[in-house]
Amino acid sequence: MMIGVPAGVSVLLKAAASIETFIESRLATAGLSLPKLAALNHLAEAGEALPLGQLAERLACVKSNVTQLVHRLETDGLVERAPDPSDRRSCLAVITEAGRRARAQGVALKLDAERQVFGVLSSDDWIKLGELLQKLGGRVGDPVRERR
Amino acid sequence: MMIGVPAGVSVLLKAAASIETFIESRLATAGLSLPKLAALNHLAEAGEALPLGQLAERLACVKSNVTQLVHRLETDGLVERAPDPSDRRSCLAVITEAGRRARAQGVALKLDAERQVFGVLSSDDWIKLGELLQKLGGRVGDPVRERR
DNA sequence: CAAGATTGAGTCGTCAATCTTA
DNA sequence: TAAGATTGACGACTCAATCTTG
């Protein structure tokens, strides 16, 4: 008997959307979102201020997006803009103390949410899923790249 | 040895995003997107015009979203608004002939893209993935619901 | 000219408030 | 008052065009 073969794609996308919504709802309790937390993580892990272009590259998104994201983070008081002494075209994103605190909180919330989601899977299941997604993700190709 | 347990979540979300981008890029060749195609599918499958609220429910999204989505579809000439004879508050979404053609094209493009994505997995892999996602998706809970 | 960032317009989604009709 | 739809404001993303500086 034939089941619609590619129905699995929809299942995958829906599951992902569902999980994302769940994690976002947890992060929201700290005034954060996944994009904001990702930006804070990159800034904290870099250990220094990053030019916006650098940040865009690490976030695998377009520069204009980072412009706006950093603007929102500035409004929240989690990041500040500073002029780049070595290049007057450039602009550095600096994480604030409040930003570091929010990040710590966000990391904990996200980890907790992820554990909740993945708690229903056995270790073997989890490994198997990783393999399958690897194959899937690897083949699809073309993550965001900067246009020429 | 310990691997970061919930790293799998990120892998899942990234894989899904990647696949979604891929499918969207195919649909774009017909001037469509996943949300637009979903709306057309529901209208065509319903076999009759639907009130916007009905459509919102079937799309599992908020009504205000459908208002805008239908507006874009109207701009594209794929859907038309008609007054509801039985309730003057209501408004019916009617799929046009162009809408039916676009839908047929979109369905084919999407199916093709999905087959491409899933071609990299064996039948067994595919079944296994379905099981795992079932467990995962079932647990997460709270799809969109209309607020009271 | 090329590189860094920004702005403007467009898609897609949310929520809260509003307007009309039941 | 409830229900149907719309509007306005916002988050997050894209692209194309622009401005400034190298």
CSV table of C-alpha atoms (C1' of nucleotides) in Angstrom, one decimal:
chain,number,residue,atom,x,y,z
A,1,MET,CA,0.0,0.0,0.0
A,2,MET,CA,1.2,3.5,-0.8
A,3,ILE,CA,1.5,6.2,1.8
A,4,GLY,CA,2.3,9.6,0.4
A,5,VAL,CA,6.1,9.4,0.5
A,6,PRO,CA,7.0,13.0,1.0
A,7,ALA,CA,4.4,13.6,3.7
A,8,GLY,CA,7.3,13.0,6.0
A,9,VAL,CA,8.7,16.4,5.0
A,10,SER,CA,5.6,18.1,6.3
A,11,VAL,CA,5.9,16.2,9.5
A,12,LEU,CA,9.5,17.2,10.0
A,13,LEU,CA,8.7,20.9,9.3
A,14,LYS,CA,5.7,20.9,11.7
A,15,ALA,CA,7.7,19.1,14.4
A,16,ALA,CA,10.5,21.7,14.1
A,17,ALA,CA,8.1,24.6,14.2
A,18,SER,CA,6.4,23.2,17.2
A,19,ILE,CA,9.7,22.7,19.1
A,20,GLU,CA,10.8,26.2,18.1
A,21,THR,CA,7.6,27.7,19.4
A,22,PHE,CA,8.1,25.9,22.6
A,23,ILE,CA,11.6,27.0,23.2
A,24,GLU,CA,10.8,30.6,22.2
A,25,SER,CA,8.0,30.6,24.8
A,26,ARG,CA,10.5,29.7,27.5
A,27,LEU,CA,13.0,32.3,26.4
A,28,ALA,CA,10.3,34.9,26.3
A,29,THR,CA,10.1,34.7,30.1
A,30,ALA,CA,13.6,36.3,30.1
A,31,GLY,CA,12.7,38.8,27.4
A,32,LEU,CA,14.7,36.9,24.9
A,33,SER,CA,14.2,35.1,21.5
A,34,LEU,CA,16.3,32.6,19.7
A,35,PRO,CA,17.8,35.2,17.3
A,36,LYS,CA,18.6,37.5,20.2
A,37,LEU,CA,20.2,34.7,22.3
A,38,ALA,CA,22.2,33.5,19.3
A,39,ALA,CA,23.6,37.0,18.9
A,40,LEU,CA,24.5,37.3,22.6
A,41,ASN,CA,26.1,33.9,22.5
A,42,HIS,CA,28.4,34.8,19.6
A,43,LEU,CA,29.4,38.1,21.2
A,44,ALA,CA,30.1,36.5,24.6
A,45,GLU,CA,32.0,33.6,23.1
A,46,ALA,CA,34.0,35.8,20.8
A,47,GLY,CA,35.4,37.5,24.0
A,48,GLU,CA,35.5,40.8,22.2
A,49,ALA,CA,33.4,43.3,20.3
A,50,LEU,CA,32.5,42.2,16.8
A,51,PRO,CA,31.9,44.3,13.7
A,52,LEU,CA,28.4,43.8,12.5
A,53,GLY,CA,29.5,42.1,9.3
A,54,GLN,CA,31.4,39.5,11.4
A,55,LEU,CA,28.4,38.9,13.5
A,56,ALA,CA,26.2,38.5,10.4
A,57,GLU,CA,28.6,35.9,9.1
A,58,ARG,CA,28.6,33.9,12.3
A,59,LEU,CA,24.8,34.1,12.5
A,60,ALA,CA,24.6,32.9,8.9
A,61,CYS,CA,22.3,35.8,7.9
A,62,VAL,CA,22.4,38.9,5.9
A,63,LYS,CA,24.0,42.1,7.2
A,64,SER,CA,20.8,44.2,7.0
A,65,ASN,CA,19.2,41.7,9.4
A,66,VAL,CA,22.0,42.2,11.9
A,67,THR,CA,21.6,45.9,11.7
A,68,GLN,CA,18.0,45.6,12.9
A,69,LEU,CA,18.7,42.8,15.4
A,70,VAL,CA,21.4,44.8,17.1
A,71,HIS,CA,19.1,47.8,17.2
A,72,ARG,CA,16.5,45.7,19.1
A,73,LEU,CA,19.2,44.5,21.5
A,74,GLU,CA,20.4,48.0,22.0
A,75,THR,CA,16.8,49.0,22.9
A,76,ASP,CA,16.8,46.2,25.4
A,77,GLY,CA,20.1,47.4,26.8
A,78,LEU,CA,21.8,44.1,26.1
A,79,VAL,CA,24.2,45.4,23.5
A,80,GLU,CA,25.8,48.7,22.6
A,81,ARG,CA,27.3,50.1,19.4
A,82,ALA,CA,30.8,51.4,19.4
A,83,PRO,CA,32.8,53.0,16.7
A,84,ASP,CA,35.6,50.9,15.2
A,85,PRO,CA,38.9,52.7,15.8
A,86,SER,CA,40.6,50.9,12.9
A,87,ASP,CA,37.9,51.5,10.3
A,88,ARG,CA,35.5,54.4,10.3
A,89,ARG,CA,33.0,52.6,8.1
A,90,SER,CA,32.7,49.8,10.6
A,91,CYS,CA,30.7,49.6,13.8
A,92,LEU,CA,31.3,47.3,16.7
A,93,ALA,CA,28.7,45.4,18.7
A,94,VAL,CA,29.6,45.2,22.4
A,95,ILE,CA,27.7,43.0,24.9
A,96,THR,CA,26.8,44.8,28.1
A,97,GLU,CA,26.7,43.5,31.6
A,98,ALA,CA,22.9,43.1,31.4
A,99,GLY,CA,23.5,41.3,28.2
A,100,ARG,CA,25.8,38.8,29.9
A,101,ARG,CA,23.2,38.2,32.6
A,102,ALA,CA,20.4,37.8,30.1
A,103,ARG,CA,22.5,35.4,28.1
A,104,ALA,CA,23.3,33.2,31.1
A,105,GLN,CA,19.6,33.1,31.9
A,106,GLY,CA,18.7,32.4,28.3
A,107,VAL,CA,21.2,29.6,27.9
A,108,ALA,CA,19.8,27.9,31.0
A,109,LEU,CA,16.2,28.3,29.9
A,110,LYS,CA,17.0,27.0,26.4
A,111,LEU,CA,19.0,24.0,27.8
A,112,ASP,CA,16.1,23.2,30.1
A,113,ALA,CA,13.6,23.4,27.3
A,114,GLU,CA,15.7,21.2,25.0
A,115,ARG,CA,16.1,18.6,27.7
A,116,GLN,CA,12.3,18.6,28.1
A,117,VAL,CA,11.8,18.1,24.4
A,118,PHE,CA,14.5,15.4,24.0
A,119,GLY,CA,13.7,13.7,27.3
A,120,VAL,CA,11.1,11.6,25.5
A,121,LEU,CA,13.7,9.9,23.3
A,122,SER,CA,16.0,7.2,24.4
A,123,SER,CA,19.7,7.6,23.9
A,124,ASP,CA,19.6,5.2,20.9
A,125,ASP,CA,16.7,7.1,19.4
A,126,TRP,CA,18.5,10.3,19.8
A,127,ILE,CA,21.7,9.0,18.1
A,128,LYS,CA,19.6,7.6,15.3
A,129,LEU,CA,17.8,10.8,14.8
A,130,GLY,CA,21.0,12.7,14.6
A,131,GLU,CA,22.3,10.4,11.9
A,132,LEU,CA,19.1,10.8,9.8
A,133,LEU,CA,19.1,14.6,10.2
A,134,GLN,CA,22.7,14.7,9.2
A,135,LYS,CA,22.0,12.9,6.0
A,136,LEU,CA,19.0,15.1,5.3
A,137,GLY,CA,20.6,18.4,6.2
A,138,GLY,CA,23.9,17.7,4.5
A,139,ARG,CA,22.2,16.9,1.2
A,140,VAL,CA,19.9,19.9,1.0
A,141,GLY,CA,22.7,22.4,0.7
A,142,ASP,CA,23.0,26.1,0.2
A,143,PRO,CA,22.7,27.7,3.6
A,144,VAL,CA,22.6,31.5,3.5
A,145,ARG,CA,25.5,33.1,1.8
A,146,GLU,CA,26.2,36.7,1.1
A,147,ARG,CA,25.3,37.8,-2.4
A,148,ARG,CA,27.9,39.3,-4.6
B,1,MET,CA,31.6,10.0,26.9
B,2,MET,CA,29.2,13.0,27.0
B,3,ILE,CA,28.0,14.7,23.9
B,4,GLY,CA,26.0,17.8,24.4
B,5,VAL,CA,22.6,16.1,24.7
B,6,PRO,CA,20.3,18.8,23.3
B,7,ALA,CA,22.5,19.8,20.5
B,8,GLY,CA,20.2,17.6,18.5
B,9,VAL,CA,17.6,20.2,18.8
B,10,SER,CA,19.7,22.7,16.9
B,11,VAL,CA,20.4,20.1,14.3
B,12,LEU,CA,16.7,19.4,13.9
B,13,LEU,CA,15.8,23.1,13.6
B,14,LYS,CA,18.6,23.8,11.1
B,15,ALA,CA,17.7,20.8,9.0
B,16,ALA,CA,14.1,21.9,8.9
B,17,ALA,CA,15.0,25.5,8.0
B,18,SER,CA,17.3,24.3,5.3
B,19,ILE,CA,14.6,22.1,3.8
B,20,GLU,CA,12.1,24.8,4.0
B,21,THR,CA,14.3,27.2,2.2
B,22,PHE,CA,14.9,24.7,-0.5
B,23,ILE,CA,11.2,24.0,-1.1
B,24,GLU,CA,10.4,27.7,-1.0
B,25,SER,CA,13.0,28.4,-3.7
B,26,ARG,CA,11.3,25.9,-6.0
B,27,LEU,CA,7.8,27.3,-5.3
B,28,ALA,CA,9.1,30.8,-6.0
B,29,THR,CA,9.6,29.8,-9.7
B,30,ALA,CA,5.8,29.7,-9.8
B,31,GLY,CA,5.4,32.9,-7.8
B,32,LEU,CA,4.3,30.9,-4.8
B,33,SER,CA,5.3,30.3,-1.2
B,34,LEU,CA,4.5,27.6,1.3
B,35,PRO,CA,1.8,29.7,3.1
B,36,LYS,CA,0.2,30.8,-0.2
B,37,LEU,CA,0.2,27.2,-1.5
B,38,ALA,CA,-1.3,25.9,1.8
B,39,ALA,CA,-4.1,28.5,1.5
B,40,LEU,CA,-4.8,27.5,-2.1
B,41,ASN,CA,-4.8,23.8,-1.2
B,42,HIS,CA,-7.4,24.3,1.6
B,43,LEU,CA,-9.6,26.4,-0.7
B,44,ALA,CA,-9.4,23.9,-3.5
B,45,GLU,CA,-9.9,20.9,-1.3
B,46,ALA,CA,-12.8,22.4,0.5
B,47,GLY,CA,-14.6,22.5,-2.9
B,48,GLU,CA,-16.3,25.8,-2.0
B,49,ALA,CA,-15.6,29.3,-0.8
B,50,LEU,CA,-14.5,29.5,2.8
B,51,PRO,CA,-15.0,32.3,5.4
B,52,LEU,CA,-11.7,33.7,6.4
B,53,GLY,CA,-12.1,32.5,10.0
B,54,GLN,CA,-12.6,28.9,8.6
B,55,LEU,CA,-9.5,29.3,6.6
B,56,ALA,CA,-7.5,30.5,9.6
B,57,GLU,CA,-8.6,27.5,11.6
B,58,ARG,CA,-7.5,25.1,8.9
B,59,LEU,CA,-4.2,26.9,8.4
B,60,ALA,CA,-3.7,26.8,12.2
B,61,CYS,CA,-3.0,30.4,12.3
B,62,VAL,CA,-4.5,33.6,13.7
B,63,LYS,CA,-7.3,35.4,11.7
B,64,SER,CA,-5.4,38.6,11.2
B,65,ASN,CA,-2.7,36.6,9.4
B,66,VAL,CA,-5.3,35.3,7.0
B,67,THR,CA,-6.6,38.7,6.3
B,68,GLN,CA,-3.1,39.7,5.0
B,69,LEU,CA,-2.4,36.4,3.3
B,70,VAL,CA,-5.6,36.6,1.3
B,71,HIS,CA,-4.9,40.2,0.5
B,72,ARG,CA,-1.5,39.1,-1.1
B,73,LEU,CA,-3.3,36.3,-2.9
B,74,GLU,CA,-5.8,38.8,-4.2
B,75,THR,CA,-3.0,41.0,-5.5
B,76,ASP,CA,-1.6,38.0,-7.3
B,77,GLY,CA,-5.1,37.3,-8.8
B,78,LEU,CA,-5.2,33.8,-7.2
B,79,VAL,CA,-8.1,34.4,-4.8
B,80,GLU,CA,-11.0,36.8,-4.7
B,81,ARG,CA,-13.1,38.1,-1.8
B,82,ALA,CA,-16.8,37.7,-1.9
B,83,PRO,CA,-19.5,38.8,0.6
B,84,ASP,CA,-21.1,36.1,2.6
B,85,PRO,CA,-24.8,36.1,1.9
B,86,SER,CA,-25.7,34.4,5.1
B,87,ASP,CA,-23.7,36.7,7.4
B,88,ARG,CA,-22.9,40.2,6.6
B,89,ARG,CA,-20.0,40.3,9.0
B,90,SER,CA,-18.3,37.5,7.2
B,91,CYS,CA,-16.2,37.4,4.0
B,92,LEU,CA,-15.6,34.5,1.7
B,93,ALA,CA,-12.3,33.6,0.0
B,94,VAL,CA,-12.9,32.2,-3.5
B,95,ILE,CA,-10.1,30.6,-5.5
B,96,THR,CA,-9.9,31.8,-9.1
B,97,GLU,CA,-9.0,29.9,-12.2
B,98,ALA,CA,-5.5,31.3,-12.1
B,99,GLY,CA,-5.4,30.2,-8.5
B,100,ARG,CA,-6.3,26.6,-9.5
B,101,ARG,CA,-3.6,26.6,-12.1
B,102,ALA,CA,-1.0,28.0,-9.7
B,103,ARG,CA,-2.0,25.5,-7.2
B,104,ALA,CA,-1.6,22.6,-9.6
B,105,GLN,CA,1.8,23.9,-10.5
B,106,GLY,CA,2.8,24.5,-6.9
B,107,VAL,CA,1.7,21.0,-5.8
B,108,ALA,CA,3.9,19.5,-8.5
B,109,LEU,CA,6.9,21.6,-7.6
B,110,LYS,CA,6.6,20.9,-3.9
B,111,LEU,CA,6.2,17.2,-4.5
B,112,ASP,CA,9.2,17.2,-6.7
B,113,ALA,CA,11.3,19.1,-4.2
B,114,GLU,CA,10.1,16.8,-1.4
B,115,ARG,CA,11.1,13.7,-3.4
B,116,GLN,CA,14.5,15.2,-3.9
B,117,VAL,CA,14.9,15.8,-0.3
B,118,PHE,CA,13.7,12.4,0.7
B,119,GLY,CA,15.6,10.6,-2.0
B,120,VAL,CA,18.7,10.6,0.2
B,121,LEU,CA,17.0,8.4,2.8
B,122,SER,CA,16.1,4.8,2.4
B,123,SER,CA,12.6,3.6,3.0
B,124,ASP,CA,13.5,2.2,6.3
B,125,ASP,CA,15.2,5.4,7.4
B,126,TRP,CA,12.2,7.3,6.4
B,127,ILE,CA,9.9,5.1,8.5
B,128,LYS,CA,12.2,5.4,11.4
B,129,LEU,CA,12.4,9.1,11.1
B,130,GLY,CA,8.6,9.3,11.1
B,131,GLU,CA,8.4,7.3,14.3
B,132,LEU,CA,11.0,9.5,16.1
B,133,LEU,CA,9.3,12.7,15.0
B,134,GLN,CA,6.0,11.3,16.1
B,135,LYS,CA,7.3,10.9,19.6
B,136,LEU,CA,8.9,14.3,19.5
B,137,GLY,CA,6.0,16.2,18.0
B,138,GLY,CA,3.4,14.6,20.2
B,139,ARG,CA,5.1,15.7,23.4
B,140,VAL,CA,5.7,19.3,22.6
B,141,GLY,CA,2.1,20.3,22.6
B,142,ASP,CA,0.2,23.6,22.2
B,143,PRO,CA,-0.2,24.3,18.5
B,144,VAL,CA,-1.7,27.6,17.8
B,145,ARG,CA,-5.1,28.2,19.3
B,146,GLU,CA,-7.4,31.2,19.1
B,147,ARG,CA,-7.2,33.3,22.2
B,148,ARG,CA,-10.3,34.0,24.2
C,1,DC,C1',35.5,50.9,-7.5
C,2,DA,C1',34.8,47.7,-3.2
C,3,DA,C1',33.5,47.1,1.5
C,4,DG,C1',30.8,48.3,5.9
C,5,DA,C1',26.5,49.6,7.3
C,6,DT,C1',21.9,51.4,6.8
C,7,DT,C1',17.3,52.2,4.7
C,8,DG,C1',13.1,51.0,2.2
C,9,DA,C1',10.0,47.7,0.6
C,10,DG,C1',8.0,43.2,1.0
C,11,DT,C1',6.7,38.5,3.2
C,12,DC,C1',5.1,36.0,7.2
C,13,DG,C1',3.9,35.7,11.7
C,14,DT,C1',2.2,37.4,16.5
C,15,DC,C1',-0.9,40.3,19.7
C,16,DA,C1',-4.1,44.1,21.1
C,17,DA,C1',-7.5,47.2,19.9
C,18,DT,C1',-11.3,48.4,16.9
C,19,DC,C1',-15.5,48.3,13.9
C,20,DT,C1',-19.5,46.2,12.3
C,21,DT,C1',-23.0,43.0,12.5
C,22,DA,C1',-25.6,39.0,15.1
D,1,DT,C1',-22.2,41.2,24.7
D,2,DA,C1',-20.3,37.6,21.0
D,3,DA,C1',-18.3,36.8,16.7
D,4,DG,C1',-16.1,38.0,12.1
D,5,DA,C1',-12.8,40.7,10.1
D,6,DT,C1',-9.6,44.4,9.9
D,7,DT,C1',-5.9,47.6,11.4
D,8,DG,C1',-1.6,49.0,13.7
D,9,DA,C1',2.5,48.0,15.8
D,10,DC,C1',6.1,44.8,16.3
D,11,DG,C1',9.7,40.7,15.5
D,12,DA,C1',12.4,38.4,12.2
D,13,DC,C1',13.7,37.6,7.8
D,14,DT,C1',14.8,38.7,2.6
D,15,DC,C1',16.5,41.8,-1.3
D,16,DA,C1',17.8,46.0,-3.8
D,17,DA,C1',19.4,50.5,-3.4
D,18,DT,C1',22.1,54.0,-1.0
D,19,DC,C1',25.7,56.4,1.7
D,20,DT,C1',30.1,56.7,3.6
D,21,DT,C1',34.7,55.5,3.8
D,22,DG,C1',38.9,52.6,2.2
